[in-house]
CSV table of C-alpha atoms in Angstrom, one decimal:
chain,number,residue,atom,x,y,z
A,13,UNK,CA,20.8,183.7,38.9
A,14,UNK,CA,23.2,183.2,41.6
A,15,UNK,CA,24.4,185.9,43.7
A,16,UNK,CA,27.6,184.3,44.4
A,17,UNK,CA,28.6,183.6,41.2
A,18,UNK,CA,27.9,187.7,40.4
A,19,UNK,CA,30.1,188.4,42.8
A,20,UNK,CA,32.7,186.5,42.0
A,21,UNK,CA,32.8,188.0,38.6
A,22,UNK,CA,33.3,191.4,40.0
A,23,UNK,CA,36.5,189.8,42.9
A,24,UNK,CA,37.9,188.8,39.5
A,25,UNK,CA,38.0,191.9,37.6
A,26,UNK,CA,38.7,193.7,40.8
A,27,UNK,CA,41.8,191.7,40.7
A,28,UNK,CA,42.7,191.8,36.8
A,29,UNK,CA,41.8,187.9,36.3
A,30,UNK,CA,39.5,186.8,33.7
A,31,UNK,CA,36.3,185.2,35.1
A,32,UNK,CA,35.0,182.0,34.0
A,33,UNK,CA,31.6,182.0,32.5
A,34,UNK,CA,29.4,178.8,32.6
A,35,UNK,CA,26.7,178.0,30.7
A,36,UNK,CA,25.3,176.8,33.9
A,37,UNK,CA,25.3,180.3,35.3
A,38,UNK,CA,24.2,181.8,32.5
A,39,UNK,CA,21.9,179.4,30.6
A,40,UNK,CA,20.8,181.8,28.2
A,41,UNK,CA,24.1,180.3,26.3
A,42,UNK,CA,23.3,176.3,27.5
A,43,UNK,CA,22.9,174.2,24.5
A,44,UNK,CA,19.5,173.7,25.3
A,45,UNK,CA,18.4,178.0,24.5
A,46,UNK,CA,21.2,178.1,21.3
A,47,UNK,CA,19.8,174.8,19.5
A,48,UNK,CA,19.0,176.1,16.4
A,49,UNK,CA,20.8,178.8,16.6
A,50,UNK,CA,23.5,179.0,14.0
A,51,UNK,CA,25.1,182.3,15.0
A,52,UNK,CA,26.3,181.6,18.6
A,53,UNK,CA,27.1,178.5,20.5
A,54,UNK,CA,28.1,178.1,24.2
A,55,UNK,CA,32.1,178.9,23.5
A,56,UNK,CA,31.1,182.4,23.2
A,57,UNK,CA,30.8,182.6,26.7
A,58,UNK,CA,35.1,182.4,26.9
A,59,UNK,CA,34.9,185.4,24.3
A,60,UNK,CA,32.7,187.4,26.4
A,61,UNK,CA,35.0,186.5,29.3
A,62,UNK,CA,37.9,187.6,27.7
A,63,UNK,CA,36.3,191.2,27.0
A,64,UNK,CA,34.9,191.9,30.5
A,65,UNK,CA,38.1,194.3,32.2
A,66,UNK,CA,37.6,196.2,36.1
A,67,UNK,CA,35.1,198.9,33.9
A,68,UNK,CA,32.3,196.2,33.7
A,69,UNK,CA,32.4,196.1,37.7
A,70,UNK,CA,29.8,198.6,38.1
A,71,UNK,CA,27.3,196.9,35.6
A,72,UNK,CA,27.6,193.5,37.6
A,73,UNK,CA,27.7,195.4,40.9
A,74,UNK,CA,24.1,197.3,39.2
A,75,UNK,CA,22.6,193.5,38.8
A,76,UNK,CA,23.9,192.5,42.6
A,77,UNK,CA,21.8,195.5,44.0
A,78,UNK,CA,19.1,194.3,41.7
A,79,UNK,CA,19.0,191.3,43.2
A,80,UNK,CA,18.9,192.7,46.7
A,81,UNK,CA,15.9,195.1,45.7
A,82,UNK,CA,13.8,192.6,44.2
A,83,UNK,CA,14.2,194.2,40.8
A,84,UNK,CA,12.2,193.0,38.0
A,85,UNK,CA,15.8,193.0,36.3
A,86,UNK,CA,18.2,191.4,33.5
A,87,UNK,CA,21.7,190.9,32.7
A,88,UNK,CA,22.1,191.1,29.1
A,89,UNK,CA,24.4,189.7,26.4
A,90,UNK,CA,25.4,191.5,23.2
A,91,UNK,CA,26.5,189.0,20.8
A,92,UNK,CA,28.3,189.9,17.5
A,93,UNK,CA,28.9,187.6,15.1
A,94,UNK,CA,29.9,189.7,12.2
A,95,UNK,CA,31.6,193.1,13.6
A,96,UNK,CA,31.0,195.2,10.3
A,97,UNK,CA,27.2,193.8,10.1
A,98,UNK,CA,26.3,194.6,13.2
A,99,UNK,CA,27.4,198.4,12.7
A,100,UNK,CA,26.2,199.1,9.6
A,101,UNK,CA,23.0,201.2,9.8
A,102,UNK,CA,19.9,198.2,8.3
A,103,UNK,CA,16.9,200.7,9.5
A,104,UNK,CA,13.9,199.4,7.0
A,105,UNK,CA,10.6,200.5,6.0
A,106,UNK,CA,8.7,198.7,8.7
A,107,UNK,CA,10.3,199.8,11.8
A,108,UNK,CA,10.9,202.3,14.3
A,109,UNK,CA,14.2,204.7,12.6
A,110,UNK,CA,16.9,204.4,14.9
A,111,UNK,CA,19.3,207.0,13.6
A,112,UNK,CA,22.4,206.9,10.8
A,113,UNK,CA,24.3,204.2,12.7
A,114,UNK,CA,23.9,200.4,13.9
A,115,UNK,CA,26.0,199.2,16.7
A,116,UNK,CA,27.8,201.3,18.7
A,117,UNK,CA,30.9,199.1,18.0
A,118,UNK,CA,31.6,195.5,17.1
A,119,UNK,CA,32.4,194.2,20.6
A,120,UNK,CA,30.7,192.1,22.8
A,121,UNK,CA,29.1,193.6,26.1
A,122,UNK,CA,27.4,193.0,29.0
A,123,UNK,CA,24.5,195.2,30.6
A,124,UNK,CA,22.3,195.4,33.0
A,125,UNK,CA,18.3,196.4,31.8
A,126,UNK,CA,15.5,196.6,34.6
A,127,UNK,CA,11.6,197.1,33.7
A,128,UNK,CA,12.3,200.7,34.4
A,129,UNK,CA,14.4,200.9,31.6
A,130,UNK,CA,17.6,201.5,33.3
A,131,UNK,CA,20.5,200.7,31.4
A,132,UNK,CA,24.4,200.0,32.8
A,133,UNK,CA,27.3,199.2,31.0
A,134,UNK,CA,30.8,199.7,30.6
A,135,UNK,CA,30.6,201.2,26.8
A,136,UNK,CA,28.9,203.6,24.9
A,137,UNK,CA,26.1,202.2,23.4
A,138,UNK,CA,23.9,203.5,20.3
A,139,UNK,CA,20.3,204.4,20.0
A,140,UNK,CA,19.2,200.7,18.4
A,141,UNK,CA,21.5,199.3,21.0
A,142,UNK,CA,19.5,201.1,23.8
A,143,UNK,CA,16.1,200.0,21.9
A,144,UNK,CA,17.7,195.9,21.8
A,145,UNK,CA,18.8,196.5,25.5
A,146,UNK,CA,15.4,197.5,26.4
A,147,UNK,CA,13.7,194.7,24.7
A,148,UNK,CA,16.0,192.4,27.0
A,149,UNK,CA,12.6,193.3,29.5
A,150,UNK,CA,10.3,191.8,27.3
A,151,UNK,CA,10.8,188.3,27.0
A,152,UNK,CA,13.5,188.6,27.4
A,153,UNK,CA,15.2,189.5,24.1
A,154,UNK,CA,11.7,190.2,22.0
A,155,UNK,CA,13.4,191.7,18.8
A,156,UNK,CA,16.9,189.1,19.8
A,157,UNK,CA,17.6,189.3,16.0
A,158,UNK,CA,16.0,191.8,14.2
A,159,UNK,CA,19.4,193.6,13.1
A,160,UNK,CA,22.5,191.5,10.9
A,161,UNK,CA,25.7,190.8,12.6
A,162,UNK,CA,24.2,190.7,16.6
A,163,UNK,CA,22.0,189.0,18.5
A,164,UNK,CA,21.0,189.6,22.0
A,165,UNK,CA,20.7,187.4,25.2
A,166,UNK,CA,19.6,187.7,28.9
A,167,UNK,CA,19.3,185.8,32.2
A,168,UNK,CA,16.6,187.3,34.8
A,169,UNK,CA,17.8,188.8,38.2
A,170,UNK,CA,14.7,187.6,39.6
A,171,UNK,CA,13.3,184.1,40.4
A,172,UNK,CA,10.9,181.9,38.7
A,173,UNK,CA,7.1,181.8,39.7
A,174,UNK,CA,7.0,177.6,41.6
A,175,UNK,CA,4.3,176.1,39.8
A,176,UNK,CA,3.2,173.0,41.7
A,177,UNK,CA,1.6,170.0,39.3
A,178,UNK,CA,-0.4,167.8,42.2
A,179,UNK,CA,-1.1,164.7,39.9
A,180,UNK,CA,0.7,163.2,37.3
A,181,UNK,CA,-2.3,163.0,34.7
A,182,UNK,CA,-1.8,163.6,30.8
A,183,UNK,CA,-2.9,167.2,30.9
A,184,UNK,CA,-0.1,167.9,33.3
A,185,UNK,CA,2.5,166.1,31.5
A,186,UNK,CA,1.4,169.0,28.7
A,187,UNK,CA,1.4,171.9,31.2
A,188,UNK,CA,4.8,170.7,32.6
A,189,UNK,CA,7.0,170.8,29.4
A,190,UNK,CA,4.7,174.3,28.6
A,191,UNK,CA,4.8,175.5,31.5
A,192,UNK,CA,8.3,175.3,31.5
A,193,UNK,CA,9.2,176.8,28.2
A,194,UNK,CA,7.3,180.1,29.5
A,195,UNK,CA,9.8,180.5,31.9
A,196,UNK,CA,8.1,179.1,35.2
A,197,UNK,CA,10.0,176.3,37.8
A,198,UNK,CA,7.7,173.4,37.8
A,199,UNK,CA,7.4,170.7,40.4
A,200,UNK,CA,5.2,167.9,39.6
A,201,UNK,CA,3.9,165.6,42.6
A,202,UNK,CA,2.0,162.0,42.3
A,203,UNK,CA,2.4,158.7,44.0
A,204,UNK,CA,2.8,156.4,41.0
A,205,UNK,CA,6.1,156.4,38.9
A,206,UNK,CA,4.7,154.3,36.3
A,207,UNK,CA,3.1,157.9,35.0
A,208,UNK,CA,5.4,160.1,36.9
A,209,UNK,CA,8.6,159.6,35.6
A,210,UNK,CA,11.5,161.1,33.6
A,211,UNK,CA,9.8,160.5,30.3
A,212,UNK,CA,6.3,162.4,30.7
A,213,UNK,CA,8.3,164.9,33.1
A,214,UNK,CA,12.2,165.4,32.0
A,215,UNK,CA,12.5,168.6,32.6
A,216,UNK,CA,10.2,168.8,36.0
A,217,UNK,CA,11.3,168.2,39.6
A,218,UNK,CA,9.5,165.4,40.4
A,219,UNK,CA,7.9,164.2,43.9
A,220,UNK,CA,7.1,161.0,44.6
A,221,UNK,CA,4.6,160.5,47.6
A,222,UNK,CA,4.8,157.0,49.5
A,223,UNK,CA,1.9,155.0,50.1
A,224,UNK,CA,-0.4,154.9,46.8
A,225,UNK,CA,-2.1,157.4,47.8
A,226,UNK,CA,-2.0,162.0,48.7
A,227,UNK,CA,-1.6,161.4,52.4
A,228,UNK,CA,2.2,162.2,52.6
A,229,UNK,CA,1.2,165.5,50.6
A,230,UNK,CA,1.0,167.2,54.2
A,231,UNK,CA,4.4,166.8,54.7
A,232,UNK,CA,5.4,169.0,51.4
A,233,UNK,CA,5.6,172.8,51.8
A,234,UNK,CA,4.8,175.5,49.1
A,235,UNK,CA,5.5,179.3,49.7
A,236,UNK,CA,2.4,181.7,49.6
A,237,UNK,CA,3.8,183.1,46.1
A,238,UNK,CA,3.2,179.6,44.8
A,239,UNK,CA,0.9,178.6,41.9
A,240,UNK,CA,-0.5,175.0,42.4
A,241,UNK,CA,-2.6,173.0,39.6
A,242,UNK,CA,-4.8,170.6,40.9
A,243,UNK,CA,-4.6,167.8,38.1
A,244,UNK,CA,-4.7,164.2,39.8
A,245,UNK,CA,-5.4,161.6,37.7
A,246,UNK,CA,-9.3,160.7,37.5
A,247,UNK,CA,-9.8,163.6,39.8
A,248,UNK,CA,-9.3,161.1,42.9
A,249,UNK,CA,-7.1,164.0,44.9
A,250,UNK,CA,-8.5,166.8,43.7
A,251,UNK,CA,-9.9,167.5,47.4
A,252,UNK,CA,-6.8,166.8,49.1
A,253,UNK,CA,-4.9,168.9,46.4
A,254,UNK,CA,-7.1,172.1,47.3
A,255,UNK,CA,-7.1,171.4,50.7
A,256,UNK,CA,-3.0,171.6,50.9
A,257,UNK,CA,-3.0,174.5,48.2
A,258,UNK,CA,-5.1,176.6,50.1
A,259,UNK,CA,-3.7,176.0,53.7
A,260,UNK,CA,-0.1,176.6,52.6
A,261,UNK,CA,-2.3,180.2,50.9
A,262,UNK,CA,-0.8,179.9,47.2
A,263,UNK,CA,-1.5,183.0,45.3
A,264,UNK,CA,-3.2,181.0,42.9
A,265,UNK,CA,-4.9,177.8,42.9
A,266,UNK,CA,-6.9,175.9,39.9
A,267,UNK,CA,-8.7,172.7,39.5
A,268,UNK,CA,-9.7,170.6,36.3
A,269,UNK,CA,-13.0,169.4,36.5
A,270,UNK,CA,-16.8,170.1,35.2
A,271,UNK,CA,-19.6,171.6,37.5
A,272,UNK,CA,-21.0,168.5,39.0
A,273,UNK,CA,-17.4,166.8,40.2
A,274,UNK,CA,-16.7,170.0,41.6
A,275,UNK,CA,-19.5,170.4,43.9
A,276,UNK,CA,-18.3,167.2,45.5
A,277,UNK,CA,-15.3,168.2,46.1
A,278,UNK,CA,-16.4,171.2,47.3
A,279,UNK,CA,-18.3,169.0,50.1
A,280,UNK,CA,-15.3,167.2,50.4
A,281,UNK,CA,-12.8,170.1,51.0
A,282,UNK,CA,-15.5,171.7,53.4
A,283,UNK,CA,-15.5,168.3,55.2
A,284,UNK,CA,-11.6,168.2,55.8
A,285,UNK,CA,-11.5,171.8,57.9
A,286,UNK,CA,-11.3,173.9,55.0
A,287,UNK,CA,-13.8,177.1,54.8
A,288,UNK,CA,-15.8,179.1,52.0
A,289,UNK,CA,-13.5,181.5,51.4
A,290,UNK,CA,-10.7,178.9,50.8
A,291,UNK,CA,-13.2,177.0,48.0
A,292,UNK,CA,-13.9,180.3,46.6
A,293,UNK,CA,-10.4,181.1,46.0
A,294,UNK,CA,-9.8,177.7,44.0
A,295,UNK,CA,-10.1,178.7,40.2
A,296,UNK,CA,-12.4,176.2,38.4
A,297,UNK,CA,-12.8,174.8,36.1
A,298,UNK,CA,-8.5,175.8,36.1
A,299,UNK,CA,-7.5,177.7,32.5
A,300,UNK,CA,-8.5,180.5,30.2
A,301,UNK,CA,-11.8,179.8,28.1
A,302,UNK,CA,-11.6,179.2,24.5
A,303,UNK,CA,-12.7,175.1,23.9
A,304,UNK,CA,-10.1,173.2,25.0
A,305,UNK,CA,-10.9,169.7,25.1
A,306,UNK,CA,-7.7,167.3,24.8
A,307,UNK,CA,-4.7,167.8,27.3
A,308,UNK,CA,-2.3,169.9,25.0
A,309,UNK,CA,-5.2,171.8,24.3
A,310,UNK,CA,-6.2,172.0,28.3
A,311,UNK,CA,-2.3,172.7,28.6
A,312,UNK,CA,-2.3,176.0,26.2
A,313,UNK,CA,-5.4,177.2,28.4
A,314,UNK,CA,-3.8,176.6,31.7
A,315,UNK,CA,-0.6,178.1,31.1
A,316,UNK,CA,-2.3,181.3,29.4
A,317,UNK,CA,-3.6,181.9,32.7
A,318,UNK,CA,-0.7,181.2,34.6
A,319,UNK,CA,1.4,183.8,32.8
A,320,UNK,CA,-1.6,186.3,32.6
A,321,UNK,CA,-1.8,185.9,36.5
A,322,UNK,CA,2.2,186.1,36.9
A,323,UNK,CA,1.7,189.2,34.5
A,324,UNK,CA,-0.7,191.0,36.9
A,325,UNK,CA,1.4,190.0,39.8
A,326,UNK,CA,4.4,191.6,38.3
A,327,UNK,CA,3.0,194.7,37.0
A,328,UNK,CA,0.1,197.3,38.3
A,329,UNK,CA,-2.3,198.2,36.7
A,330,UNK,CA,-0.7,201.2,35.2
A,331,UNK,CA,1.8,199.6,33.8
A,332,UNK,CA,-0.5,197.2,32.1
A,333,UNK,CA,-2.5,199.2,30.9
A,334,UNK,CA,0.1,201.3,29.2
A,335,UNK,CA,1.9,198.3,28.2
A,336,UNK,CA,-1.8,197.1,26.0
A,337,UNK,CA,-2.4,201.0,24.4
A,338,UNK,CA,1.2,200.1,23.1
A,339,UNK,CA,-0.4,197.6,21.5
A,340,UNK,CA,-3.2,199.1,20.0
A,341,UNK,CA,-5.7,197.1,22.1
């Protein structure tokens, strides 16, 4: 989310214009989230537009201050596609009661939700509203369509985790497009375009290094909250992967390999400056445990670790912990 483009928003209702919505700046309506989706389509964006008035100020000016704070925070969308639906109370025998009404009203409206559970908006809004709002924290938009005539989306206040691909192998063309989907920015580095390329990586920002070789991966710079996969193809880079990862302190680094490839690199990593400690931060072999043997398999285990690490980042322990007893685990 762009903090310029908030603000904007709120100089146009301060001034009684109507804002323009993008699915750009919003991409929870780009064509791309709403395929499928048969209830709402980007053009609802000019609808929501046309209902924002100076009263929604304070719930964009909420999600501004968000931003500042570091807020694990959302802006949310209520989306009504059938105004008498989406009031009418549908409680059922499976789920949580929610009291004698649906929707608070037929409208569309915009709201800010944090983890916390702190809700702003410019309307009233009804008990299974507030639960729908809340659930904009968990996914976002966990139960999006549980209820007729609505449907709920959200665009975090926060950034995505940079996950950093070093090698263009087959296993990290799979953890690039999953990767993705979970919500994380991916940046995939190699030196050879005939296997990194548009095709195995669309949706991947892609780094090409020069000479046929990792050398010119010194000259690229990754922020210490930085994931970085160590994937190179046939394991030729895996050294100077680690080496980089661990220099530029990544909060997490893996590699892909079995025991006896590792203990080379291990010598070889030592043998370029780096220390103990750094090797014994390098998760290997990279990716939860569970038999993954081909690369979409690899992929699911490496990207279940990659959100289970970016969910103990995000939360303490606390929170998890309450957050699994709700579970029942």
């Amino acid at each position: 989310m762009n903090k310029e483009t908030l603000q904007s928003i709120v100089d146009d209702l301060m001034a009684g214009r109507t804002p323009r919505l993008s699915p750009e700046d919003f991409p929870c309506f780009s064509p791309e989230a709403l395929e499928g989706n048969q209830h709402v389509d980007p053009s609802y964006l000019d609808v929501v537009a046309a209902s924002l008035t100076a009263a929604d100020v304070p719930t964009f000016e909420r999600a501004l201050r968000a931003m500042d704070e570091g807020d694990l925070a959302w802006l949310g969308f209520k989306v009504v596609y059938d105004a008498a639906e989406a009031q009418r109370n549908t409680d059922n025998e499976v789920t949580k009661k929610y009291g004698d009404a649906g929707s608070a009203d037929g409208e569309p409206l915009v709201f800010f939700c944090n983890d916390a559970k702190e809700i702003a908006a410019s309307r009233p809004f009804s008990p299974r509203d507030t639960f729908q709002m809340k659930d904009a924290t968990r996914g976002p938009s966990m139960h999006n369509e549980q209820f007729e005539g609505l449907t709920w989306l959200s665009v975090p206040l926060f950034d995505q985790v940079q996950v950093w691909l070093l090698g263009a192998s087959d296993a990290a063309s799979e953890v690039a497009a999953l990767a993705d989907h979970v919500g994380f920015a991916v940046t995939a580095v190699d030196y050879d375009e005939a296997y990194l390329n548009e095709a195995r990586f669309p949706r991947a920002r892609r780094i090409v290094l020069p000479g046929g070789n990792f050398d010119a991966l010194g000259e690229l710079d990754c922020a210490p909250e930085d994931y970085v996969c160590v994937l190179t193809r046939g394991h030729m880079f895996d050294p100077e992967g680690c080496v980089w990862a661990t220099g530029h302190h990544a909060h997490y680094v893996g590699m892909m390999g079995c025991a006896g490839k590792n203990d080379r690199v291990h010598e070889l990593v030592l043998a370029a400056g780096a220390t103990e400690e750094d090797w014994a931060r390098v998760k290997r072999p990279i990716g939860l445990k569970f038999g993954a043997k081909t690369p979409a398999e690899l992929a699911i285990a490496i990207v279940a670790e990659l959100v289970d690490v970016r969910y103990r980042q995000r939360y303490s322990d606390e929170a998890r912990e309450r957050h699994e007893k709700s579970l029942g685990r």
